[in-house]
């Protein structure tokens, strides 16, 4: 029997009986050719490549990550629960050392789902990786986690959830938000007052090729990871940077994805987007699987692959070099920036957000307040208006000090439902959700 | 009259069945020459009366399996079009291998034409090196065999003795297995041919028409000897299939059960899930090669009645060696059979003396020693049972419906067959806390399983309305379809084609086991359908539950 260098766990859950609508890009056909390619490649026959079936996620872990409005049962579908459950299944297999690495090839994706979620946004309702992180912290007491989001779209949902969380380093490389949905992910988005510099964004110009991506990896991501020293590295492995993707404008190839995966060497990868289901996904997924398993991937090339045609311009190369230098300086001066922000905002750090739900065509307005606390990352209060609901969301962070914890509970107790449709308290410390509804 | 013959590790078992009843059976000692033993057993067992009302003879033989295990193989040249994917070096199974340039993609579309000139050069060099047997395999050839066929056409000029093309062996995807299956199909050609010819002689001498002689396949199905001439590989590993099928038909009906066949040398374990014997998802593993040869999923333990029980470094060791290979020092050890019979053996018997000598080495009473050996043996069987159950429950599921509502496999009982079945039954029942059934004729259940073998086949239809093409590789059908072709039409066509091309007599014999229709969206517009359907012939067994 064949044997790979690294043992690898795979979840292949194409959800052949689920779709958003008959012509939606996130549809049943999406992983069909990938599965064909994997089957034809004989991947099931490698002695140490194991295939697992996913499990359904327990609502508890969704509640500890999201505020689902009006309720989990009304917005989260079975397939979303299976996708999030897959992330957890694969995490269990890796953490119990049944396999060294894991890759969940699942649909639908999740990285656009914010902390508060009213429904489908960028094909996402709940955030698969974020839920997995909460699971890992609760069940495996993992402290430092790095999420590297290589999807072509900015991982705005994951960024939102770990915005003020120093234990989760979030780095997203994506096509520049001025040219692509969701229109965020600029270099000045660097995290909340207690986690400045732990959110890093690399907006890349359209037509960036393998060279550009790998440059970012070598010159920013890997050095930052070496300094952060995470206990676990998670790759939000979106595959829509591919040159044939119909929704984006990048020039990444299967070889590039495989090299990136090999260099990054994540413990767990979770599939996000990628809509070139026929010309890209079979080859990119195979490349990633081979790279994770330590199998020679040099013969994986798209049938129409032509590196000359995909070469990026000198202008792009120069821009990316400056970009990496700039972002690295953000990382380097994070303590100083945090000090300045905390000095400037003595009580609460406040930001207004407007979030567009593209799939469903509505907008949410938020006022987010993060308490400046010397002892912990600080209580979070969000006032959200959307679809006629008004939500007060209170988050007691997992590292909360007694003061912030008490303040959160007091606020929940003492606030009258009145104008609010929902008052919700997510106590990450005691792993419990409290709710009051009108 | 139906006659079944099963070649086991120790004996050759024969059985004659008439009107659903076993009318004769006999076990023959297996001699040094396998082919001669088979012929002698047949000649002795098959009487004139049997031939006069003979329906068929089915042979389950290990000749090809043995040839592989003993590396008694033909020299084979392989032309492999590996396309995109893993580095192909590990596929170099032939005595000479050539990697052809070209690629058919996952939808069966030609992405790069095959370079026939370079293939011709390779064929010439194969011939120069005295290679007479050729295998041709391409990636995704079951979606479109164009390149395999082009190479086949080119190879015809070179007068190879035997050529095998990969796409004809199975409709399933799995390129490495297709390569290895094609190679093995070629490599056992001469061995099978020798067997084929000796059976031919037997049939002529005994005046039995060749149409009445069948071979058992590893999936429990049977195939006429003439039809298998170009597919010798389908005659491998028929033993476990015969025993699984024998246990199945002899037992009282069970939806979920485990069939255990304890023989002289090995114990084979098969699984009955939802009323059907579980098959290998891709195919059998033969020697070191995983293949696409459809086979009943079974786990095997090197443990049988003749397994040697001995003490090694103060611990009990059972098998995999058997008594046969230790004829000279019979007094030094006991067999599992001796241990199982302990309670009924005479205190002064030689068996008893041997058990005494073994148990005293561990400072145990004979009784405790025997108990310990048996519980070890049961544990060895249990381990493989558990492995199998876990494996079946972890087979990939691709739909939400199946994930949520699909049933987990949990056996209700064990169907125990094989020589020592009665002796083992109480121990399995006690230790595993599961009902154990030993059916009538358990001694020759595998020969019965071989005799009653039914035709079993799987068919895969893939239709792609953008290309306007439909393939059913198992029936060698590659044809056009209209742009508005639907899943219902596809199901109808598949059933019709199965009836037209093969052994099914009526529609009810063909069962659709899996169906999907995927909308194909390009540039946000619907532009066609990808239809995938899987059908199988429902196995039809002779009613043999007397």
PDB file of C-alpha atoms in Angstrom, chain B residues 69-329:
ATOM      1  CA  UNK B  69       1.398 -14.933  -4.405  1.00  0.00           C
ATOM      2  CA  UNK B  70       4.169 -17.217  -5.679  1.00  0.00           C
ATOM      3  CA  UNK B  71       5.240 -14.632  -8.253  1.00  0.00           C
ATOM      4  CA  UNK B  72       4.793 -17.095 -11.051  1.00  0.00           C
ATOM      5  CA  UNK B  73       3.935 -14.385 -13.552  1.00  0.00           C
ATOM      6  CA  UNK B  74       4.276 -13.519 -17.207  1.00  0.00           C
ATOM      7  CA  UNK B  75       6.554 -10.759 -18.439  1.00  0.00           C
ATOM      8  CA  UNK B  76       4.386  -7.732 -19.124  1.00  0.00           C
ATOM      9  CA  UNK B  77       4.966  -4.445 -20.931  1.00  0.00           C
ATOM     10  CA  UNK B  78       2.858  -1.532 -19.704  1.00  0.00           C
ATOM     11  CA  UNK B  79       1.895   1.628 -21.601  1.00  0.00           C
ATOM     12  CA  UNK B  80       0.655   4.085 -18.974  1.00  0.00           C
ATOM     13  CA  UNK B  81      -0.805   7.515 -19.723  1.00  0.00           C
ATOM     14  CA  UNK B  82      -0.568   9.046 -16.269  1.00  0.00           C
ATOM     15  CA  UNK B  83      -1.580  12.631 -17.004  1.00  0.00           C
ATOM     16  CA  UNK B  84      -1.845  15.068 -14.083  1.00  0.00           C
ATOM     17  CA  UNK B  85      -1.450  13.980 -10.473  1.00  0.00           C
ATOM     18  CA  UNK B  86       0.972  11.984  -8.376  1.00  0.00           C
ATOM     19  CA  UNK B  87       4.454  11.264  -9.545  1.00  0.00           C
ATOM     20  CA  UNK B  88       3.885   8.055 -11.531  1.00  0.00           C
ATOM     21  CA  UNK B  89       6.982   6.079 -10.582  1.00  0.00           C
ATOM     22  CA  UNK B  90       5.108   3.880  -8.131  1.00  0.00           C
ATOM     23  CA  UNK B  91       2.995   2.623 -11.022  1.00  0.00           C
ATOM     24  CA  UNK B  92       5.921   0.904 -12.729  1.00  0.00           C
ATOM     25  CA  UNK B  93       4.588  -2.587 -12.090  1.00  0.00           C
ATOM     26  CA  UNK B  94       5.383  -4.070 -15.505  1.00  0.00           C
ATOM     27  CA  UNK B  95       8.652  -5.658 -16.534  1.00  0.00           C
ATOM     28  CA  UNK B  96       8.953  -2.744 -18.945  1.00  0.00           C
ATOM     29  CA  UNK B  97       6.954   0.442 -18.529  1.00  0.00           C
ATOM     30  CA  UNK B  98       6.393   3.424 -20.761  1.00  0.00           C
ATOM     31  CA  UNK B  99       4.686   6.618 -19.688  1.00  0.00           C
ATOM     32  CA  UNK B 100       2.772   8.072 -22.621  1.00  0.00           C
ATOM     33  CA  UNK B 101       2.186  11.777 -23.063  1.00  0.00           C
ATOM     34  CA  UNK B 102      -1.461  12.886 -23.184  1.00  0.00           C
ATOM     35  CA  UNK B 103      -4.378  13.546 -20.843  1.00  0.00           C
ATOM     36  CA  UNK B 104      -8.108  12.945 -20.621  1.00  0.00           C
ATOM     37  CA  UNK B 105      -9.640  15.104 -17.879  1.00  0.00           C
ATOM     38  CA  UNK B 106     -12.172  14.266 -15.179  1.00  0.00           C
ATOM     39  CA  UNK B 107     -15.113  14.964 -17.504  1.00  0.00           C
ATOM     40  CA  UNK B 108     -13.676  12.720 -20.186  1.00  0.00           C
ATOM     41  CA  UNK B 109     -12.544  15.635 -22.348  1.00  0.00           C
ATOM     42  CA  UNK B 110      -9.249  15.291 -24.174  1.00  0.00           C
ATOM     43  CA  UNK B 111      -6.944  17.887 -22.624  1.00  0.00           C
ATOM     44  CA  UNK B 112      -3.863  16.774 -24.538  1.00  0.00           C
ATOM     45  CA  UNK B 113      -3.678  14.230 -27.382  1.00  0.00           C
ATOM     46  CA  UNK B 114      -1.697  11.038 -26.919  1.00  0.00           C
ATOM     47  CA  UNK B 115       1.682  10.884 -28.622  1.00  0.00           C
ATOM     48  CA  UNK B 116       1.328   7.706 -30.708  1.00  0.00           C
ATOM     49  CA  UNK B 117       4.775   7.898 -32.331  1.00  0.00           C
ATOM     50  CA  UNK B 118       6.564   7.630 -29.009  1.00  0.00           C
ATOM     51  CA  UNK B 119       4.209   4.799 -27.996  1.00  0.00           C
ATOM     52  CA  UNK B 120       5.190   2.906 -31.161  1.00  0.00           C
ATOM     53  CA  UNK B 121       8.854   3.229 -30.251  1.00  0.00           C
ATOM     54  CA  UNK B 122       8.114   1.815 -26.821  1.00  0.00           C
ATOM     55  CA  UNK B 123       6.157  -1.104 -28.321  1.00  0.00           C
ATOM     56  CA  UNK B 124       9.097  -1.914 -30.563  1.00  0.00           C
ATOM     57  CA  UNK B 125      11.472  -1.993 -27.633  1.00  0.00           C
ATOM     58  CA  UNK B 126       9.046  -4.215 -25.668  1.00  0.00           C
ATOM     59  CA  UNK B 127       9.083  -6.684 -28.540  1.00  0.00           C
ATOM     60  CA  UNK B 128      12.857  -6.517 -28.827  1.00  0.00           C
ATOM     61  CA  UNK B 129      13.086  -7.519 -25.165  1.00  0.00           C
ATOM     62  CA  UNK B 130      10.847 -10.522 -25.767  1.00  0.00           C
ATOM     63  CA  UNK B 131       7.724  -9.150 -24.119  1.00  0.00           C
ATOM     64  CA  UNK B 132       4.618 -10.783 -25.551  1.00  0.00           C
ATOM     65  CA  UNK B 133       1.951  -9.454 -23.219  1.00  0.00           C
ATOM     66  CA  UNK B 134       0.837  -5.838 -23.130  1.00  0.00           C
ATOM     67  CA  UNK B 135      -1.217  -3.718 -20.739  1.00  0.00           C
ATOM     68  CA  UNK B 136      -2.596  -0.290 -21.726  1.00  0.00           C
ATOM     69  CA  UNK B 137      -3.980   2.133 -19.141  1.00  0.00           C
ATOM     70  CA  UNK B 138      -4.904   5.810 -19.178  1.00  0.00           C
ATOM     71  CA  UNK B 139      -6.047   8.195 -16.478  1.00  0.00           C
ATOM     72  CA  UNK B 140      -9.821   8.812 -16.644  1.00  0.00           C
ATOM     73  CA  UNK B 141     -10.076   6.236 -19.438  1.00  0.00           C
ATOM     74  CA  UNK B 142     -13.432   5.067 -18.090  1.00  0.00           C
ATOM     75  CA  UNK B 143     -14.800   8.509 -18.832  1.00  0.00           C
ATOM     76  CA  UNK B 144     -13.394   8.360 -22.362  1.00  0.00           C
ATOM     77  CA  UNK B 145     -11.313   5.397 -23.621  1.00  0.00           C
ATOM     78  CA  UNK B 146     -10.172   7.206 -26.782  1.00  0.00           C
ATOM     79  CA  UNK B 147      -6.475   7.171 -25.881  1.00  0.00           C
ATOM     80  CA  UNK B 148      -6.433   3.570 -24.658  1.00  0.00           C
ATOM     81  CA  UNK B 149      -8.134   2.515 -27.877  1.00  0.00           C
ATOM     82  CA  UNK B 150      -5.731   4.522 -30.044  1.00  0.00           C
ATOM     83  CA  UNK B 151      -2.789   2.803 -28.347  1.00  0.00           C
ATOM     84  CA  UNK B 152      -4.533  -0.564 -28.722  1.00  0.00           C
ATOM     85  CA  UNK B 153      -4.953   0.044 -32.474  1.00  0.00           C
ATOM     86  CA  UNK B 154      -1.265   0.944 -32.784  1.00  0.00           C
ATOM     87  CA  UNK B 155      -0.253  -2.146 -30.778  1.00  0.00           C
ATOM     88  CA  UNK B 156      -2.189  -4.549 -33.005  1.00  0.00           C
ATOM     89  CA  UNK B 157       0.527  -4.409 -35.679  1.00  0.00           C
ATOM     90  CA  UNK B 158       3.084  -5.810 -33.280  1.00  0.00           C
ATOM     91  CA  UNK B 159       1.371  -9.179 -32.758  1.00  0.00           C
ATOM     92  CA  UNK B 160       1.349  -9.371 -28.985  1.00  0.00           C
ATOM     93  CA  UNK B 161       0.035 -12.660 -27.615  1.00  0.00           C
ATOM     94  CA  UNK B 162      -2.357 -10.878 -25.276  1.00  0.00           C
ATOM     95  CA  UNK B 163      -3.361  -7.224 -24.812  1.00  0.00           C
ATOM     96  CA  UNK B 164      -5.471  -5.901 -21.948  1.00  0.00           C
ATOM     97  CA  UNK B 165      -6.949  -2.367 -21.880  1.00  0.00           C
ATOM     98  CA  UNK B 166      -7.701  -0.787 -18.522  1.00  0.00           C
ATOM     99  CA  UNK B 167     -11.132   0.684 -19.095  1.00  0.00           C
ATOM    100  CA  UNK B 168     -12.676  -2.726 -19.702  1.00  0.00           C
ATOM    101  CA  UNK B 169     -11.848  -4.050 -16.249  1.00  0.00           C
ATOM    102  CA  UNK B 170     -14.072  -1.744 -14.188  1.00  0.00           C
ATOM    103  CA  UNK B 171     -16.186   1.385 -14.517  1.00  0.00           C
ATOM    104  CA  UNK B 172     -14.822   2.798 -11.282  1.00  0.00           C
ATOM    105  CA  UNK B 173     -12.412   5.682 -10.927  1.00  0.00           C
ATOM    106  CA  UNK B 174      -9.023   4.862  -9.376  1.00  0.00           C
ATOM    107  CA  UNK B 175      -6.072   5.102 -11.689  1.00  0.00           C
ATOM    108  CA  UNK B 176      -3.403   3.268  -9.663  1.00  0.00           C
ATOM    109  CA  UNK B 177      -5.810   0.373  -9.133  1.00  0.00           C
ATOM    110  CA  UNK B 178      -6.637   0.393 -12.849  1.00  0.00           C
ATOM    111  CA  UNK B 179      -2.928   0.165 -13.650  1.00  0.00           C
ATOM    112  CA  UNK B 180      -2.343  -2.684 -11.189  1.00  0.00           C
ATOM    113  CA  UNK B 181      -5.500  -4.551 -12.257  1.00  0.00           C
ATOM    114  CA  UNK B 182      -4.479  -4.367 -15.905  1.00  0.00           C
ATOM    115  CA  UNK B 183      -0.987  -5.490 -15.054  1.00  0.00           C
ATOM    116  CA  UNK B 184      -2.218  -8.488 -13.047  1.00  0.00           C
ATOM    117  CA  UNK B 185      -4.763  -9.381 -15.708  1.00  0.00           C
ATOM    118  CA  UNK B 186      -1.820  -9.640 -18.087  1.00  0.00           C
ATOM    119  CA  UNK B 187       0.601 -11.274 -15.687  1.00  0.00           C
ATOM    120  CA  UNK B 188      -1.619 -14.283 -14.880  1.00  0.00           C
ATOM    121  CA  UNK B 189      -2.475 -14.874 -18.520  1.00  0.00           C
ATOM    122  CA  UNK B 190      -0.366 -18.034 -19.003  1.00  0.00           C
ATOM    123  CA  UNK B 191      -1.330 -19.605 -15.672  1.00  0.00           C
ATOM    124  CA  UNK B 192      -4.999 -19.077 -16.304  1.00  0.00           C
ATOM    125  CA  UNK B 193      -4.637 -20.278 -19.845  1.00  0.00           C
ATOM    126  CA  UNK B 194      -3.142 -23.538 -18.617  1.00  0.00           C
ATOM    127  CA  UNK B 195      -6.049 -23.997 -16.203  1.00  0.00           C
ATOM    128  CA  UNK B 196      -8.492 -23.009 -18.928  1.00  0.00           C
ATOM    129  CA  UNK B 197      -7.086 -25.613 -21.289  1.00  0.00           C
ATOM    130  CA  UNK B 198      -7.156 -28.413 -18.710  1.00  0.00           C
ATOM    131  CA  UNK B 199     -10.803 -27.668 -17.914  1.00  0.00           C
ATOM    132  CA  UNK B 200     -11.442 -27.613 -21.640  1.00  0.00           C
ATOM    133  CA  UNK B 201      -9.939 -31.092 -21.911  1.00  0.00           C
ATOM    134  CA  UNK B 202     -12.016 -32.268 -18.940  1.00  0.00           C
ATOM    135  CA  UNK B 203     -15.194 -30.930 -20.530  1.00  0.00           C
ATOM    136  CA  UNK B 204     -14.393 -32.633 -23.817  1.00  0.00           C
ATOM    137  CA  UNK B 205     -13.531 -35.951 -22.178  1.00  0.00           C
ATOM    138  CA  UNK B 206     -16.649 -35.961 -20.025  1.00  0.00           C
ATOM    139  CA  UNK B 207     -18.808 -34.478 -22.802  1.00  0.00           C
ATOM    140  CA  UNK B 208     -19.887 -31.472 -20.778  1.00  0.00           C
ATOM    141  CA  UNK B 209     -20.632 -28.425 -22.945  1.00  0.00           C
ATOM    142  CA  UNK B 210     -18.391 -25.481 -22.089  1.00  0.00           C
ATOM    143  CA  UNK B 211     -21.453 -23.229 -21.645  1.00  0.00           C
ATOM    144  CA  UNK B 212     -22.199 -25.205 -18.488  1.00  0.00           C
ATOM    145  CA  UNK B 213     -18.878 -24.493 -16.823  1.00  0.00           C
ATOM    146  CA  UNK B 214     -18.641 -21.364 -14.687  1.00  0.00           C
ATOM    147  CA  UNK B 215     -16.019 -19.687 -12.577  1.00  0.00           C
ATOM    148  CA  UNK B 216     -16.767 -18.014  -9.290  1.00  0.00           C
ATOM    149  CA  UNK B 217     -15.765 -14.340  -9.133  1.00  0.00           C
ATOM    150  CA  UNK B 218     -14.530 -12.629  -5.966  1.00  0.00           C
ATOM    151  CA  UNK B 219     -17.758 -10.619  -5.716  1.00  0.00           C
ATOM    152  CA  UNK B 220     -19.748 -13.832  -5.317  1.00  0.00           C
ATOM    153  CA  UNK B 221     -20.977 -13.717  -8.889  1.00  0.00           C
ATOM    154  CA  UNK B 222     -20.281 -16.352 -11.486  1.00  0.00           C
ATOM    155  CA  UNK B 223     -19.071 -16.031 -15.044  1.00  0.00           C
ATOM    156  CA  UNK B 224     -18.929 -18.512 -17.870  1.00  0.00           C
ATOM    157  CA  UNK B 225     -15.477 -19.932 -18.502  1.00  0.00           C
ATOM    158  CA  UNK B 226     -15.522 -18.746 -22.115  1.00  0.00           C
ATOM    159  CA  UNK B 227     -16.363 -15.166 -21.138  1.00  0.00           C
ATOM    160  CA  UNK B 228     -13.483 -14.936 -18.717  1.00  0.00           C
ATOM    161  CA  UNK B 229     -10.737 -15.874 -21.179  1.00  0.00           C
ATOM    162  CA  UNK B 230      -9.689 -12.232 -21.578  1.00  0.00           C
ATOM    163  CA  UNK B 231     -10.235 -11.382 -17.922  1.00  0.00           C
ATOM    164  CA  UNK B 232      -8.328 -14.042 -15.966  1.00  0.00           C
ATOM    165  CA  UNK B 233      -8.023 -11.619 -13.076  1.00  0.00           C
ATOM    166  CA  UNK B 234     -11.713 -12.112 -12.290  1.00  0.00           C
ATOM    167  CA  UNK B 235     -10.963 -15.671 -11.151  1.00  0.00           C
ATOM    168  CA  UNK B 236      -8.905 -14.538  -8.160  1.00  0.00           C
ATOM    169  CA  UNK B 237      -9.880 -14.635  -4.495  1.00  0.00           C
ATOM    170  CA  UNK B 238     -13.019 -16.609  -5.036  1.00  0.00           C
ATOM    171  CA  UNK B 239     -12.603 -18.562  -1.795  1.00  0.00           C
ATOM    172  CA  UNK B 240     -13.785 -15.904   0.657  1.00  0.00           C
ATOM    173  CA  UNK B 241     -16.635 -15.040  -1.716  1.00  0.00           C
ATOM    174  CA  UNK B 242     -17.784 -18.646  -1.828  1.00  0.00           C
ATOM    175  CA  UNK B 243     -17.792 -18.998   1.926  1.00  0.00           C
ATOM    176  CA  UNK B 244     -19.543 -15.668   2.522  1.00  0.00           C
ATOM    177  CA  UNK B 245     -22.211 -16.594   0.034  1.00  0.00           C
ATOM    178  CA  UNK B 246     -22.534 -20.120   1.414  1.00  0.00           C
ATOM    179  CA  UNK B 247     -23.063 -18.847   4.938  1.00  0.00           C
ATOM    180  CA  UNK B 248     -25.551 -16.322   3.688  1.00  0.00           C
ATOM    181  CA  UNK B 249     -27.789 -18.712   1.760  1.00  0.00           C
ATOM    182  CA  UNK B 250     -27.712 -21.451   4.375  1.00  0.00           C
ATOM    183  CA  UNK B 251     -28.636 -19.263   7.326  1.00  0.00           C
ATOM    184  CA  UNK B 252     -32.004 -18.063   8.447  1.00  0.00           C
ATOM    185  CA  UNK B 253     -32.627 -14.627   7.021  1.00  0.00           C
ATOM    186  CA  UNK B 254     -30.761 -11.789   8.684  1.00  0.00           C
ATOM    187  CA  UNK B 255     -30.554  -8.143   7.722  1.00  0.00           C
ATOM    188  CA  UNK B 256     -27.263  -7.495   9.476  1.00  0.00           C
ATOM    189  CA  UNK B 257     -24.918 -10.323  10.309  1.00  0.00           C
ATOM    190  CA  UNK B 258     -21.344 -11.513  10.212  1.00  0.00           C
ATOM    191  CA  UNK B 259     -20.391 -14.638   8.292  1.00  0.00           C
ATOM    192  CA  UNK B 260     -17.396 -16.435   9.779  1.00  0.00           C
ATOM    193  CA  UNK B 261     -15.826 -19.350   7.961  1.00  0.00           C
ATOM    194  CA  UNK B 262     -13.298 -21.221  10.042  1.00  0.00           C
ATOM    195  CA  UNK B 263     -11.284 -23.518   7.857  1.00  0.00           C
ATOM    196  CA  UNK B 264      -8.103 -25.507   8.344  1.00  0.00           C
ATOM    197  CA  UNK B 265      -5.681 -22.665   7.699  1.00  0.00           C
ATOM    198  CA  UNK B 266      -7.575 -19.403   7.907  1.00  0.00           C
ATOM    199  CA  UNK B 267     -10.762 -17.831   9.175  1.00  0.00           C
ATOM    200  CA  UNK B 268     -12.545 -15.545   6.747  1.00  0.00           C
ATOM    201  CA  UNK B 269     -14.972 -12.954   7.983  1.00  0.00           C
ATOM    202  CA  UNK B 270     -17.575 -11.314   5.733  1.00  0.00           C
ATOM    203  CA  UNK B 271     -20.334  -8.849   6.523  1.00  0.00           C
ATOM    204  CA  UNK B 272     -24.001  -8.858   5.674  1.00  0.00           C
ATOM    205  CA  UNK B 273     -25.424  -5.358   5.837  1.00  0.00           C
ATOM    206  CA  UNK B 274     -29.008  -4.488   5.069  1.00  0.00           C
ATOM    207  CA  UNK B 275     -29.493  -7.936   3.533  1.00  0.00           C
ATOM    208  CA  UNK B 276     -26.497  -7.695   1.162  1.00  0.00           C
ATOM    209  CA  UNK B 277     -22.940  -8.894   1.458  1.00  0.00           C
ATOM    210  CA  UNK B 278     -20.702  -5.841   1.814  1.00  0.00           C
ATOM    211  CA  UNK B 279     -18.348  -5.318  -1.133  1.00  0.00           C
ATOM    212  CA  UNK B 280     -14.919  -3.695  -1.185  1.00  0.00           C
ATOM    213  CA  UNK B 281     -15.489  -0.038  -2.115  1.00  0.00           C
ATOM    214  CA  UNK B 282     -13.003  -0.187  -4.993  1.00  0.00           C
ATOM    215  CA  UNK B 283     -11.912  -3.773  -5.285  1.00  0.00           C
ATOM    216  CA  UNK B 284      -9.814  -6.578  -3.911  1.00  0.00           C
ATOM    217  CA  UNK B 285      -6.211  -6.334  -2.838  1.00  0.00           C
ATOM    218  CA  UNK B 286      -4.221  -9.087  -4.518  1.00  0.00           C
ATOM    219  CA  UNK B 287      -0.740  -9.755  -3.214  1.00  0.00           C
ATOM    220  CA  UNK B 288       0.715  -6.297  -2.763  1.00  0.00           C
ATOM    221  CA  UNK B 289      -1.547  -4.707  -5.360  1.00  0.00           C
ATOM    222  CA  UNK B 290      -4.818  -2.896  -4.715  1.00  0.00           C
ATOM    223  CA  UNK B 291      -7.089  -3.565  -7.717  1.00  0.00           C
ATOM    224  CA  UNK B 292     -10.451  -2.659  -9.187  1.00  0.00           C
ATOM    225  CA  UNK B 293     -11.611  -6.278  -9.174  1.00  0.00           C
ATOM    226  CA  UNK B 294     -15.058  -6.209  -7.570  1.00  0.00           C
ATOM    227  CA  UNK B 295     -14.933  -8.320  -4.451  1.00  0.00           C
ATOM    228  CA  UNK B 296     -16.777  -9.168  -1.277  1.00  0.00           C
ATOM    229  CA  UNK B 297     -15.228  -7.283   1.600  1.00  0.00           C
ATOM    230  CA  UNK B 298     -13.668  -9.758   3.965  1.00  0.00           C
ATOM    231  CA  UNK B 299     -11.106  -9.835   6.713  1.00  0.00           C
ATOM    232  CA  UNK B 300      -8.909 -12.859   7.151  1.00  0.00           C
ATOM    233  CA  UNK B 301      -7.086 -14.239  10.205  1.00  0.00           C
ATOM    234  CA  UNK B 302      -4.312 -16.819   9.962  1.00  0.00           C
ATOM    235  CA  UNK B 303      -6.230 -19.064  12.316  1.00  0.00           C
ATOM    236  CA  UNK B 304      -7.871 -22.428  11.619  1.00  0.00           C
ATOM    237  CA  UNK B 305      -8.427 -25.885  13.038  1.00  0.00           C
ATOM    238  CA  UNK B 306      -4.939 -26.928  11.981  1.00  0.00           C
ATOM    239  CA  UNK B 307      -3.204 -23.839  13.308  1.00  0.00           C
ATOM    240  CA  UNK B 308      -0.311 -24.708  15.536  1.00  0.00           C
ATOM    241  CA  UNK B 309      -0.548 -23.726  19.197  1.00  0.00           C
ATOM    242  CA  UNK B 310       2.842 -23.326  20.830  1.00  0.00           C
ATOM    243  CA  UNK B 311       4.595 -21.484  23.597  1.00  0.00           C
ATOM    244  CA  UNK B 312       7.064 -18.806  22.558  1.00  0.00           C
ATOM    245  CA  UNK B 313       8.824 -16.843  25.302  1.00  0.00           C
ATOM    246  CA  UNK B 314       6.250 -17.908  27.889  1.00  0.00           C
ATOM    247  CA  UNK B 315       3.339 -16.730  25.774  1.00  0.00           C
ATOM    248  CA  UNK B 316       0.812 -18.614  23.737  1.00  0.00           C
ATOM    249  CA  UNK B 317       1.125 -18.332  19.986  1.00  0.00           C
ATOM    250  CA  UNK B 318      -1.610 -19.592  17.651  1.00  0.00           C
ATOM    251  CA  UNK B 319      -0.921 -19.955  13.911  1.00  0.00           C
ATOM    252  CA  UNK B 320      -0.431 -18.862  11.235  1.00  0.00           C
ATOM    253  CA  UNK B 321       1.615 -22.039  10.661  1.00  0.00           C
ATOM    254  CA  UNK B 322      -0.407 -25.208  10.235  1.00  0.00           C
ATOM    255  CA  UNK B 323       0.170 -28.853  11.076  1.00  0.00           C
ATOM    256  CA  UNK B 324       0.822 -29.724   7.436  1.00  0.00           C
ATOM    257  CA  UNK B 325       4.207 -28.043   7.488  1.00  0.00           C
ATOM    258  CA  UNK B 326       5.257 -29.752  10.701  1.00  0.00           C
ATOM    259  CA  UNK B 327       4.445 -33.363   9.950  1.00  0.00           C
ATOM    260  CA  UNK B 328       7.808 -34.561  11.281  1.00  0.00           C
ATOM    261  CA  UNK B 329       7.590 -33.313  14.878  1.00  0.00           C
TER     262      UNK B 329
END
